[in-house]
CSV table of C-alpha atoms and ligand atoms in Angstrom, one decimal:
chain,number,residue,atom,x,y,z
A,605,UNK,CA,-37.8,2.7,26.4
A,606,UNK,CA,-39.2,4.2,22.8
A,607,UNK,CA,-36.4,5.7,20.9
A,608,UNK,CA,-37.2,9.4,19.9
A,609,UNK,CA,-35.3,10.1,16.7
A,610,UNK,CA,-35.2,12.7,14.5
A,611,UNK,CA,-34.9,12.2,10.5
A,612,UNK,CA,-33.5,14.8,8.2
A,613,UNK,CA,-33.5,13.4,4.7
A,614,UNK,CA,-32.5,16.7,3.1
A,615,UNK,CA,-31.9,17.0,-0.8
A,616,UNK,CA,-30.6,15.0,-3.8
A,617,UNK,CA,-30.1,10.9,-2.9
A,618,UNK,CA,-30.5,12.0,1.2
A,619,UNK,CA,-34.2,10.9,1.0
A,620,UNK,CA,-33.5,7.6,-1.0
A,621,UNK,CA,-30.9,6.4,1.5
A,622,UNK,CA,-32.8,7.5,4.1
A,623,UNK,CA,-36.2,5.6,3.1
A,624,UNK,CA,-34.2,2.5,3.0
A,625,UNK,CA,-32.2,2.9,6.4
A,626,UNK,CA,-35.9,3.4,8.2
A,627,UNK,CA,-36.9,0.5,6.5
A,628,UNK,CA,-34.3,-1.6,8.1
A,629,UNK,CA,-34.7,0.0,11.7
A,630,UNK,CA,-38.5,-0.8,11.3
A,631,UNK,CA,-37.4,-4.6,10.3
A,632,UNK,CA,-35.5,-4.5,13.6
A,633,UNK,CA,-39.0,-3.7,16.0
A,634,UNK,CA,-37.5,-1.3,17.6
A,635,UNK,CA,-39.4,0.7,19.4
A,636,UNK,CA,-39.1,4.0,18.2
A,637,UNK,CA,-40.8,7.0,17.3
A,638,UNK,CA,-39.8,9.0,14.0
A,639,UNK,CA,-40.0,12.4,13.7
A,640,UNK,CA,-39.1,13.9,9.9
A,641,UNK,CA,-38.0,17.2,9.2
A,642,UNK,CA,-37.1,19.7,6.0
A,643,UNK,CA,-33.5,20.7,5.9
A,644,UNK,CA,-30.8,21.8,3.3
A,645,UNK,CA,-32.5,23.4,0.1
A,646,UNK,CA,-35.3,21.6,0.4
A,647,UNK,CA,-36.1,23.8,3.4
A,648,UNK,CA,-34.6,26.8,1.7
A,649,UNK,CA,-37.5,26.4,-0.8
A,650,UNK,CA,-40.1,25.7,2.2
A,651,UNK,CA,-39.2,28.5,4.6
A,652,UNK,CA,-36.7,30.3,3.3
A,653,UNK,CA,-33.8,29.0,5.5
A,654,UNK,CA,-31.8,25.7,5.3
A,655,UNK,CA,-32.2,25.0,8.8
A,656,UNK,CA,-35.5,26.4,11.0
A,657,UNK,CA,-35.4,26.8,14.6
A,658,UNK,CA,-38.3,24.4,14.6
A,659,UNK,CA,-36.6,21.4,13.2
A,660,UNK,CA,-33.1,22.5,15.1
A,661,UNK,CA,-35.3,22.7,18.5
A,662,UNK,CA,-37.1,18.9,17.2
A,663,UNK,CA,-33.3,17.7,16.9
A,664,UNK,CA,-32.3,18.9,20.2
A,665,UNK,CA,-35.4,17.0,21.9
A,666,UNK,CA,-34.8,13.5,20.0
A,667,UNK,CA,-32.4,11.3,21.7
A,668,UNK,CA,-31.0,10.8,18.4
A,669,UNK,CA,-30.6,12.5,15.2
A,670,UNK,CA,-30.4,10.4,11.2
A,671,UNK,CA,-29.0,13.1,8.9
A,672,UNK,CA,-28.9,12.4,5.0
A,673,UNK,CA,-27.2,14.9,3.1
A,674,UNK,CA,-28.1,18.3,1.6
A,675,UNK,CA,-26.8,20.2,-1.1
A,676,UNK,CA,-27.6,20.9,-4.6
A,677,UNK,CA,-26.0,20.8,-8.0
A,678,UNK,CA,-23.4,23.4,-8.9
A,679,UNK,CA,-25.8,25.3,-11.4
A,680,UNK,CA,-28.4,25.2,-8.9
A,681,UNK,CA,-30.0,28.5,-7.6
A,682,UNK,CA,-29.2,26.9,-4.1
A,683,UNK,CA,-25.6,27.0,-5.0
A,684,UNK,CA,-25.4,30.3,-5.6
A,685,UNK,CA,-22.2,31.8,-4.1
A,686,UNK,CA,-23.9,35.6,-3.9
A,687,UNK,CA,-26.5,33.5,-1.5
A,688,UNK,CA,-26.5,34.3,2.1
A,689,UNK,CA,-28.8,30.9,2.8
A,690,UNK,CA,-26.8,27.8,1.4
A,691,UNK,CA,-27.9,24.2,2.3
A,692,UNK,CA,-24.7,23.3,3.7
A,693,UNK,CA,-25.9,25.9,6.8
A,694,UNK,CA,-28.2,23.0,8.3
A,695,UNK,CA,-25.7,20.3,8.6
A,696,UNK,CA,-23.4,23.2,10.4
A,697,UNK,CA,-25.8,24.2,12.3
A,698,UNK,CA,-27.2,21.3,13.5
A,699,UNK,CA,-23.4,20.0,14.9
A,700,UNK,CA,-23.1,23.6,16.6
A,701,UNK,CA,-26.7,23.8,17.7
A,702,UNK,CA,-26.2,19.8,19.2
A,703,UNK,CA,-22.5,20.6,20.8
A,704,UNK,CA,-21.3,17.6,18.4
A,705,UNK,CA,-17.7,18.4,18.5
A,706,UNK,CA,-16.4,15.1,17.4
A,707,UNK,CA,-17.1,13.5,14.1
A,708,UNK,CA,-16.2,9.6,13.7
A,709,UNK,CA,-15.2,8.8,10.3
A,710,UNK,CA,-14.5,4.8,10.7
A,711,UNK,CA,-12.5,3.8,7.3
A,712,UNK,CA,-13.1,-0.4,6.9
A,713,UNK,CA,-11.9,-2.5,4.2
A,714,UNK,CA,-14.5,-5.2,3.6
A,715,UNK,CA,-12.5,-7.8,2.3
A,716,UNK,CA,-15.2,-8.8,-0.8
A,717,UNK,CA,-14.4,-5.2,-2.0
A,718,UNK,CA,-11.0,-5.5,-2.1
A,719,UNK,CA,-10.9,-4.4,-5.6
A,720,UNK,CA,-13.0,-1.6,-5.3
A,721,UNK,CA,-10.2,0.7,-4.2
A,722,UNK,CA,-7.8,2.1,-6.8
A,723,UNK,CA,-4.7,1.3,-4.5
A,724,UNK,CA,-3.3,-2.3,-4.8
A,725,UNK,CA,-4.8,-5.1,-2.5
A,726,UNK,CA,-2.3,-5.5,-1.2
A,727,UNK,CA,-2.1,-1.9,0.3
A,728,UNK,CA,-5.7,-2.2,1.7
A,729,UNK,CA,-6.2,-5.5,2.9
A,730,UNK,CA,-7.0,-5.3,6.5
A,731,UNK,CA,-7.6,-1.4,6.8
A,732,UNK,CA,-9.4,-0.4,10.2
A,733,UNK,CA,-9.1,2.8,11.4
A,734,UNK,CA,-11.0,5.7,12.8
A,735,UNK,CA,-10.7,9.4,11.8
A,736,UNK,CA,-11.6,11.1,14.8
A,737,UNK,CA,-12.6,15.2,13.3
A,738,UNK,CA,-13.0,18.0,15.7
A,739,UNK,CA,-16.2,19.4,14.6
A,740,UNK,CA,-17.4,22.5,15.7
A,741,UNK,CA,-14.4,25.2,15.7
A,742,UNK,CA,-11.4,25.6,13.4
A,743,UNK,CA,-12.2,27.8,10.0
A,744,UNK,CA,-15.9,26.4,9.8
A,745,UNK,CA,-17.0,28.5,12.7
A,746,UNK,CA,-14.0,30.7,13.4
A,747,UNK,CA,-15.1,34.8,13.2
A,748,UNK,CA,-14.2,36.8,11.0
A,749,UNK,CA,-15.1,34.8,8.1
A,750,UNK,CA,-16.2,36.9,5.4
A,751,UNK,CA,-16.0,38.2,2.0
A,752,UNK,CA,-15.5,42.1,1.0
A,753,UNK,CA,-14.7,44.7,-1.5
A,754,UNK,CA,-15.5,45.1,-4.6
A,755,UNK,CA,-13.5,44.0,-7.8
A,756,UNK,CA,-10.8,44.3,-8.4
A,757,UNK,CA,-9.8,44.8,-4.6
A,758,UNK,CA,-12.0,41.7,-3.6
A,759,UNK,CA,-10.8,40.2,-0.6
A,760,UNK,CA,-11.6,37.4,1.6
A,761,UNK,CA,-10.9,36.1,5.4
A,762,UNK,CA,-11.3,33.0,7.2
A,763,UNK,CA,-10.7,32.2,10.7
A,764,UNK,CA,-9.1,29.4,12.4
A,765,UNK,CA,-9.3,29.5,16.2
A,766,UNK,CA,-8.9,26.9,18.5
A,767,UNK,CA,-9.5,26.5,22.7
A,768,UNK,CA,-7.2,24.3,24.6
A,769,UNK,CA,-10.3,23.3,26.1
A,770,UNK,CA,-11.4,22.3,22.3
A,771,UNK,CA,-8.3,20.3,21.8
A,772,UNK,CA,-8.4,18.4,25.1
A,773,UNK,CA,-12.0,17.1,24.7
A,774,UNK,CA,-11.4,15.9,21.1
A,775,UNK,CA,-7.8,14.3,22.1
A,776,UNK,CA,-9.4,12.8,24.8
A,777,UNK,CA,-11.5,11.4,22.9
A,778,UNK,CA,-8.9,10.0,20.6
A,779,UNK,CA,-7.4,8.4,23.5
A,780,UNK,CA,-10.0,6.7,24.9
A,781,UNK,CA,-11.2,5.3,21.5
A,782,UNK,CA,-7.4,4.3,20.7
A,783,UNK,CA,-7.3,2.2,24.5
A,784,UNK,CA,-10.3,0.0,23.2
A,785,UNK,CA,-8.7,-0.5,19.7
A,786,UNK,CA,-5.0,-1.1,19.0
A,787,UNK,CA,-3.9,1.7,21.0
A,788,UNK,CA,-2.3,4.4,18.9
A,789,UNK,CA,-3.0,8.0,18.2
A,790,UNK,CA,-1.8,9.8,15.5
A,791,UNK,CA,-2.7,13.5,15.2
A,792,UNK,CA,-1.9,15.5,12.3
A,793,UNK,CA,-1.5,19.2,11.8
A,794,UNK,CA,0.3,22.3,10.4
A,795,UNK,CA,2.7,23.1,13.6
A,796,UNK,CA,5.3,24.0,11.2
A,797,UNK,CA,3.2,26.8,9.9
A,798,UNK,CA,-0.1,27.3,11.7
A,799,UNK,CA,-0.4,28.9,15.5
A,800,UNK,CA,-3.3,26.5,16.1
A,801,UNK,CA,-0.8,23.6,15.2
A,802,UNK,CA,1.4,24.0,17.3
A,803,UNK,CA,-1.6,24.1,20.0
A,804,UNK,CA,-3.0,21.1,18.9
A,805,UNK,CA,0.8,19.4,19.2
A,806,UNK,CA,1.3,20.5,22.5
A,807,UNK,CA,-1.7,19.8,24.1
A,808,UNK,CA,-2.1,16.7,22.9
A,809,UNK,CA,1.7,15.8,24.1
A,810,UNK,CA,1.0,16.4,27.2
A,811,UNK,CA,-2.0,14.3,27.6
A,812,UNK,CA,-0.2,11.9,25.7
A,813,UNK,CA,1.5,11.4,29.0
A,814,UNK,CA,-1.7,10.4,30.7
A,815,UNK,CA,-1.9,7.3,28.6
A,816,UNK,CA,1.8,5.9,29.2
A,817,UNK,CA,-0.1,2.7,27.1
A,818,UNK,CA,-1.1,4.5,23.6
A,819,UNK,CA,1.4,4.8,21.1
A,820,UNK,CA,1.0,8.5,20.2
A,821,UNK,CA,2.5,10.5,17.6
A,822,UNK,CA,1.7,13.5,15.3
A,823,UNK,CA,2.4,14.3,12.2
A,824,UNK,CA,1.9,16.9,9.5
A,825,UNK,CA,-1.0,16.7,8.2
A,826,UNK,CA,0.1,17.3,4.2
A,827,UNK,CA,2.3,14.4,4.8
A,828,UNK,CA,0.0,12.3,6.4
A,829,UNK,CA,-2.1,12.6,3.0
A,830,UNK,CA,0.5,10.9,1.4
A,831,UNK,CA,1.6,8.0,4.3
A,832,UNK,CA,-2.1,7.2,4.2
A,833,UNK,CA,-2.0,6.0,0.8
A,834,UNK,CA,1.5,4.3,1.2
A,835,UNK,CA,0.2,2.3,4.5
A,836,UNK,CA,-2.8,3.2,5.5
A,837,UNK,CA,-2.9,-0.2,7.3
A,838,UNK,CA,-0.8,0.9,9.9
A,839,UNK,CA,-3.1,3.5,11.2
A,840,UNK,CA,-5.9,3.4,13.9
A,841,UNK,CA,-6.8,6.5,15.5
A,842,UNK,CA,-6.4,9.4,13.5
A,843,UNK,CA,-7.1,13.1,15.3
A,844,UNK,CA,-7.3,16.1,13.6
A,845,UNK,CA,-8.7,19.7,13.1
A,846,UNK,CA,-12.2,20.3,11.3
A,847,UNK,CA,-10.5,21.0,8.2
A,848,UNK,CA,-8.1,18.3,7.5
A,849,UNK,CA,-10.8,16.2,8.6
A,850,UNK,CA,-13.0,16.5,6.4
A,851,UNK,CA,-9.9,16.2,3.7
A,852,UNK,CA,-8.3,13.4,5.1
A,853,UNK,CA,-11.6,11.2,5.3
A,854,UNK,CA,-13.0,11.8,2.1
A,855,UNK,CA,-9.4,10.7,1.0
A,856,UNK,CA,-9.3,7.9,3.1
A,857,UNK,CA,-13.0,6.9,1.4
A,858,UNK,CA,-11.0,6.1,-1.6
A,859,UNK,CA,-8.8,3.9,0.4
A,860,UNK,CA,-12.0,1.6,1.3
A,861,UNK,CA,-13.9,2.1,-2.1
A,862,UNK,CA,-16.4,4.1,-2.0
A,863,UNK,CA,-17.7,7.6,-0.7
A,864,UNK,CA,-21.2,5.3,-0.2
A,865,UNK,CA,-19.7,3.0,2.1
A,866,UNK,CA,-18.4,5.6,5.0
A,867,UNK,CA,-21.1,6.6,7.8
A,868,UNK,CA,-20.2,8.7,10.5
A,869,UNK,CA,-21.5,9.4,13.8
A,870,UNK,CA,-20.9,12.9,15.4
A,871,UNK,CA,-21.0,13.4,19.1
A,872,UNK,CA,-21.3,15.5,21.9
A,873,UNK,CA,-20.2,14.2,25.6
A,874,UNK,CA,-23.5,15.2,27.2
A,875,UNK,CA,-26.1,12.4,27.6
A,876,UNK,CA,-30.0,13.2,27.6
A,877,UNK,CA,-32.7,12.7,30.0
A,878,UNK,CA,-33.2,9.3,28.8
A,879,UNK,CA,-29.4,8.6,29.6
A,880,UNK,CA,-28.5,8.2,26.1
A,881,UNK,CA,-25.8,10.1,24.4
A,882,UNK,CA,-26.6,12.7,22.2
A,883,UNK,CA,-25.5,12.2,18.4
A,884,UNK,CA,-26.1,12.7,14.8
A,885,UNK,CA,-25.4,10.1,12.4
A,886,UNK,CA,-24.8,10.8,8.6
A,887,UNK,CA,-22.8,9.5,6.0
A,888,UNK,CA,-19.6,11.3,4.9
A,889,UNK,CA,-21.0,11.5,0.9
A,890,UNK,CA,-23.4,14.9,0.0
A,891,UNK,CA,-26.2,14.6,-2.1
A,892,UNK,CA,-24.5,13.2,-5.0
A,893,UNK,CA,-26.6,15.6,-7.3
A,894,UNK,CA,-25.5,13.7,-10.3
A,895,UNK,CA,-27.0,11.0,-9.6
A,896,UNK,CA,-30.0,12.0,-7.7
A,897,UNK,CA,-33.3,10.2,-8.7
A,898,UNK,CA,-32.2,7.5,-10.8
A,899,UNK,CA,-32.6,4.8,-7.5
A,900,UNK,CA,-29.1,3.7,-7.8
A,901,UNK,CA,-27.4,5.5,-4.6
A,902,UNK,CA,-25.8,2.9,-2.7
A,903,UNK,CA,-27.4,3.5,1.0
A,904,UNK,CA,-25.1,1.3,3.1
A,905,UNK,CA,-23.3,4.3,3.9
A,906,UNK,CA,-26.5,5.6,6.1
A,907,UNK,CA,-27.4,2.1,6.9
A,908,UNK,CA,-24.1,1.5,8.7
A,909,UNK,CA,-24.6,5.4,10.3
A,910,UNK,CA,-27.8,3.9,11.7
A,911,UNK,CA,-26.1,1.1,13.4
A,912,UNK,CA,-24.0,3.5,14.5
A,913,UNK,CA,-26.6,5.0,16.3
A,914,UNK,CA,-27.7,1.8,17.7
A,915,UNK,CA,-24.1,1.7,19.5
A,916,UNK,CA,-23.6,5.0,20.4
A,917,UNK,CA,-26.5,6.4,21.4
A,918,UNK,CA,-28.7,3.5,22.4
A,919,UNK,CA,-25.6,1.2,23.3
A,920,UNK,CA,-27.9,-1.5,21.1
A,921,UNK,CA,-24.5,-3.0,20.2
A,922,UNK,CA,-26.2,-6.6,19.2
A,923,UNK,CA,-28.2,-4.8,17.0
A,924,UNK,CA,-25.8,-2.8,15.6
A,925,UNK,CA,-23.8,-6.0,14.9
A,926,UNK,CA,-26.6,-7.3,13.2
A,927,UNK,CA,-26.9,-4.7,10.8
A,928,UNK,CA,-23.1,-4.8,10.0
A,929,UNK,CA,-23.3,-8.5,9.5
A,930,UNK,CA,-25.9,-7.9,7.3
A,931,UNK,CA,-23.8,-5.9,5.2
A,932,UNK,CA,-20.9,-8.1,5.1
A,933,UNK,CA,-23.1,-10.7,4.2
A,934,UNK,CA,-24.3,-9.4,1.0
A,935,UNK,CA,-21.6,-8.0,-0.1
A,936,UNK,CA,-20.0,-11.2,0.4
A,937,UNK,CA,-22.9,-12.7,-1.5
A,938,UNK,CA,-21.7,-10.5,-4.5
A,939,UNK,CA,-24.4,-8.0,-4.3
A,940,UNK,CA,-23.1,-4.6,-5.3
A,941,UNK,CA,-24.3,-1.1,-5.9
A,942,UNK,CA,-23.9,0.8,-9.0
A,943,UNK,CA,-20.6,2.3,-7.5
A,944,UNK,CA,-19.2,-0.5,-7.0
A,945,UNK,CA,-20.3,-1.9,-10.0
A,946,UNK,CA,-15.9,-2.2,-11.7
A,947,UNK,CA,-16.2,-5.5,-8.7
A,948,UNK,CA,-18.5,-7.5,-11.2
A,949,UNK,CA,-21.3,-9.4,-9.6
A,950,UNK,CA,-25.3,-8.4,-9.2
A,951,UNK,CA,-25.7,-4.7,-9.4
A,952,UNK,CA,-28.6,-3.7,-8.0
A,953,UNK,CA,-30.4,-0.3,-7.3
A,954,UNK,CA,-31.5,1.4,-4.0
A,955,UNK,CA,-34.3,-0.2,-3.0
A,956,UNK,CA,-33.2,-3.8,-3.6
A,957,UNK,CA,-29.8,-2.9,-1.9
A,958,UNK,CA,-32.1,-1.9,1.3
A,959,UNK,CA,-34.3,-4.8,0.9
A,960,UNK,CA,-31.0,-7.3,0.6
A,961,UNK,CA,-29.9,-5.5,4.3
A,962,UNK,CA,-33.3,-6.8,5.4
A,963,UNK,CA,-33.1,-9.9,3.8
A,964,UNK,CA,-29.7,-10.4,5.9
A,965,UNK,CA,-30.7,-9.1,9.3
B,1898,NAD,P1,-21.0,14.0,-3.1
B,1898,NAD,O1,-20.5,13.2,-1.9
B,1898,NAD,O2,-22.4,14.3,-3.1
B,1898,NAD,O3,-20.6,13.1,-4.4
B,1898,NAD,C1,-19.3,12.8,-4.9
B,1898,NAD,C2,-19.3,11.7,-5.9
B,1898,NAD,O4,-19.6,10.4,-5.1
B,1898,NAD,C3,-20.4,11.8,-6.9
B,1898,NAD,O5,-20.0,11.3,-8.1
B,1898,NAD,C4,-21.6,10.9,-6.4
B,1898,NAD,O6,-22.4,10.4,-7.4
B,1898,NAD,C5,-20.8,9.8,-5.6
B,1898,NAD,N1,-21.6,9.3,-4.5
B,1898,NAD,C6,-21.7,10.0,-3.3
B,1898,NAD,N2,-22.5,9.3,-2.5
B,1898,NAD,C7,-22.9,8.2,-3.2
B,1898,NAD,C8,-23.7,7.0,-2.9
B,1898,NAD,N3,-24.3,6.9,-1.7
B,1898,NAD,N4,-23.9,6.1,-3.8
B,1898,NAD,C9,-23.2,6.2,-5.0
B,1898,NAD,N5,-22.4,7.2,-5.3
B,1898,NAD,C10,-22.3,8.2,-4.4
B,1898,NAD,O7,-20.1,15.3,-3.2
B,1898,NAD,P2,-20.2,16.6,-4.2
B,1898,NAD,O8,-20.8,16.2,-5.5
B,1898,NAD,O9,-18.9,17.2,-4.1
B,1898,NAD,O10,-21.3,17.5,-3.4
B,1898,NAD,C11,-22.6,17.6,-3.8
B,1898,NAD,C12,-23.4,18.4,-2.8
B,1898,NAD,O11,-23.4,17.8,-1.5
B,1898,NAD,C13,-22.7,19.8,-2.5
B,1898,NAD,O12,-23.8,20.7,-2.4
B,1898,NAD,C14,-22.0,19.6,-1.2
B,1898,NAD,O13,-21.8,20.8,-0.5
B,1898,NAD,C15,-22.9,18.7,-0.5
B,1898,NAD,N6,-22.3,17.9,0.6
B,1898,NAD,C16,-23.1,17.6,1.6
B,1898,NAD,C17,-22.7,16.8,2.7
B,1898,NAD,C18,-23.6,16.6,3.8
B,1898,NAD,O14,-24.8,16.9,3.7
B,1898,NAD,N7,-23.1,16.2,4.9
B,1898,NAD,C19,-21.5,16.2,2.6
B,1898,NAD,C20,-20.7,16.4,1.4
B,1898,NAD,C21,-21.1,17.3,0.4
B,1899,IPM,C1,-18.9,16.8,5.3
B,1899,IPM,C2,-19.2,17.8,4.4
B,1899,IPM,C3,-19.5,19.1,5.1
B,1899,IPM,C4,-18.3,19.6,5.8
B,1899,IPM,C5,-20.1,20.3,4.2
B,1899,IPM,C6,-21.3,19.8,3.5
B,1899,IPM,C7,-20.5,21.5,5.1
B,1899,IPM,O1,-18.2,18.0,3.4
B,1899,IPM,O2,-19.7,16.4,6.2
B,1899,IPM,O3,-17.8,16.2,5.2
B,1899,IPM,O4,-17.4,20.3,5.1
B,1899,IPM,O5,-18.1,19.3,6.9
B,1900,MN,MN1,-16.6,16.5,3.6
């Protein structure tokens, strides 16, 4: 069956990493068909909007959606804050329009990186976990969320809002994943201050019953910032709100390395006339502005969301295991991108870090 995806390179490195992640699908013979599309500022520029019902309706049609990142620099007209059209409105968009209400942040520890992190080996070695992020309610989508007034009374509001039905898909979810890894659940939030909190902590204690076999637990989510830097080895599944989501992963990104090392693959639980499951894969960085155009992004961050793909949507997971394998192998072989670059060894740009992927397959 041909694989109909859809890729959004976006702005800033998005298009590099993406170039080099089609290159690798196309090494594979896959049989796919590739639709691109404009989104982010690139599209703001193009048609005014960062996200056009065109390439949202082209996204809803693929069985499967590659995402690179959008965004521009903070002094860029696409940044300003008086702007009603930001970039950032495709990427929400796209999870709202798709119904991709869970966001999987896997956080790995390759062991030839090791040194990468700030935190001691010692506190890394071995780190495999999953942040699991509700993705499509919380203060991202929550109404009102607005800004009013006029200085000096300027005020602001955001919303947070949850469904029990929103909590119960994404904790079951959790569950599930957590039964075919080591079996634990921790889900963090802000009962001790927030009304959605203490939602999230009852709902997910009652199902907690369901799965008499999980270790589950929750915990505050300010502390859990800190425990996941004291031993993040201990953890596995991690559930949590939108917000602390995003938060928590970009924190635990440190844990492995590198923000260009962390795909992510957001999903839905509907699966498409094809009988695969719909989902968009990206990697947790932006479009790392500052270094934009110089051909030294490190792609394995999309790369590995592309063999995500391969195992979510397609259920390809023997070629998603060849893809990873391929990245364990180089980096093994000393092979490191410019962000990486404290390890020592070969550092190499874009292009030959997508070529060295191939190389491995
Ligand atoms: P960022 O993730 O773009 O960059 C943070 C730092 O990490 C930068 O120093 C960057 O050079 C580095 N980095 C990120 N990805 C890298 C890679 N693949 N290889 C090497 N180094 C990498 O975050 P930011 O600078 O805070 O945000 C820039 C823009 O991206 C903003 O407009 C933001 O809103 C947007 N953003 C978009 C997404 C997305 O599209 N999903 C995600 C996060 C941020
Ligand atoms: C992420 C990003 C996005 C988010 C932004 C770009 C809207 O930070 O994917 O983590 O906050 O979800
Ligand atoms: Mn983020």
């Amino acid at each position: 069956m041909k694989l109909t995806i859809a890729a959004l390179p976006g702005d800033g490195i998005g298009p590099e990493v993406m170039t080099e992640t089609l290159n690798v699908l196309r090494a594979m013979n896959l049989d796919m068909d590739v639709r691109e599309g404009l989104v982010g500022g690139i599209s703001m520029d193009t048609h005014g909007v960062a996200l056009t019902d065109d390439t949202l309706h082209m996204a809803q049609q693929a069985d499967a959606v590659l995402f690179g990142a959008v965004g521009g620099p903070a002094n860029s007209p696409w940044s300003n804050p008086a702007n009603k059209v930001r970039p950032e409105q495709a990427i929400l968009g796209l999870r709202k329009g798709l119904g991709l209400f869970a966001n999987l942040r896997p956080v790995k520890v390759y062991d030839a990186l090791i040194d990468a992190s700030t935190l001691k080996p010692e506190v890394v070695r071995g780190v495999d976990m999953i942040i699991l992020r509700e993705l499509t309610g919380g203060c991202y989508f929550g109404k009102p969320q607005e800004n009013r007034g006029e200085a000096p009374n300027r005020e602001a509001v955001d919303t947070t809002f949850y469904t029990e039905g929103e909590v119960r898909r994404l904790m079951r979810m959790a569950f599930d994943l957590a039964r075919g890894r080591r079996k634990k659940v921790v889900q963090a939030d802000k009962a001790n201050v927030m009304a959605t909190g203490r939602l999230w902590r009852a709902v997910a204690n009652e199902m907690a019953k369901e799965y008499p076999d999980v270790a589950y637990e929750d915990v505050l989510a300010d502390a859990l910032s800190m425990h996941l830097l004291r031993t993040p080895r201990s953890y596995d599944v991690i559930a949590t709100e939108n917000l602390f989501g995003d938060i928590l992963s970009d924190e635990a990104a440190m844990i492995a390395g590198s923000m260009g090392m962390m795909p992510s693959a957001s999903l839905g639980d509907d699966m498409n006339a094809h009988g695969f499951r719909r989902g968009l894969y990206e990697p947790i960085h932006g479009s790392a502005p500052d270094i934009a155009g110089e051909g030294i992004a490190n792609p394995i961050a999309m790369i590995l969301s592309a063999a995500m793909m391969l195992r979510w949507s397609f259920g390809l997971a023997r070629e998603a295991d060849r893809i990873e394998r391929a990245v364990e192998k180089l980096l093994a072989d000393g092979i490191r991108s410019m962000d990486l670059k404290s390890l020592g060894g070969k550092t190499v740009g874009t292009r030959e870090l997508g070529a060295a992927v191939i190389e491995r397959l």
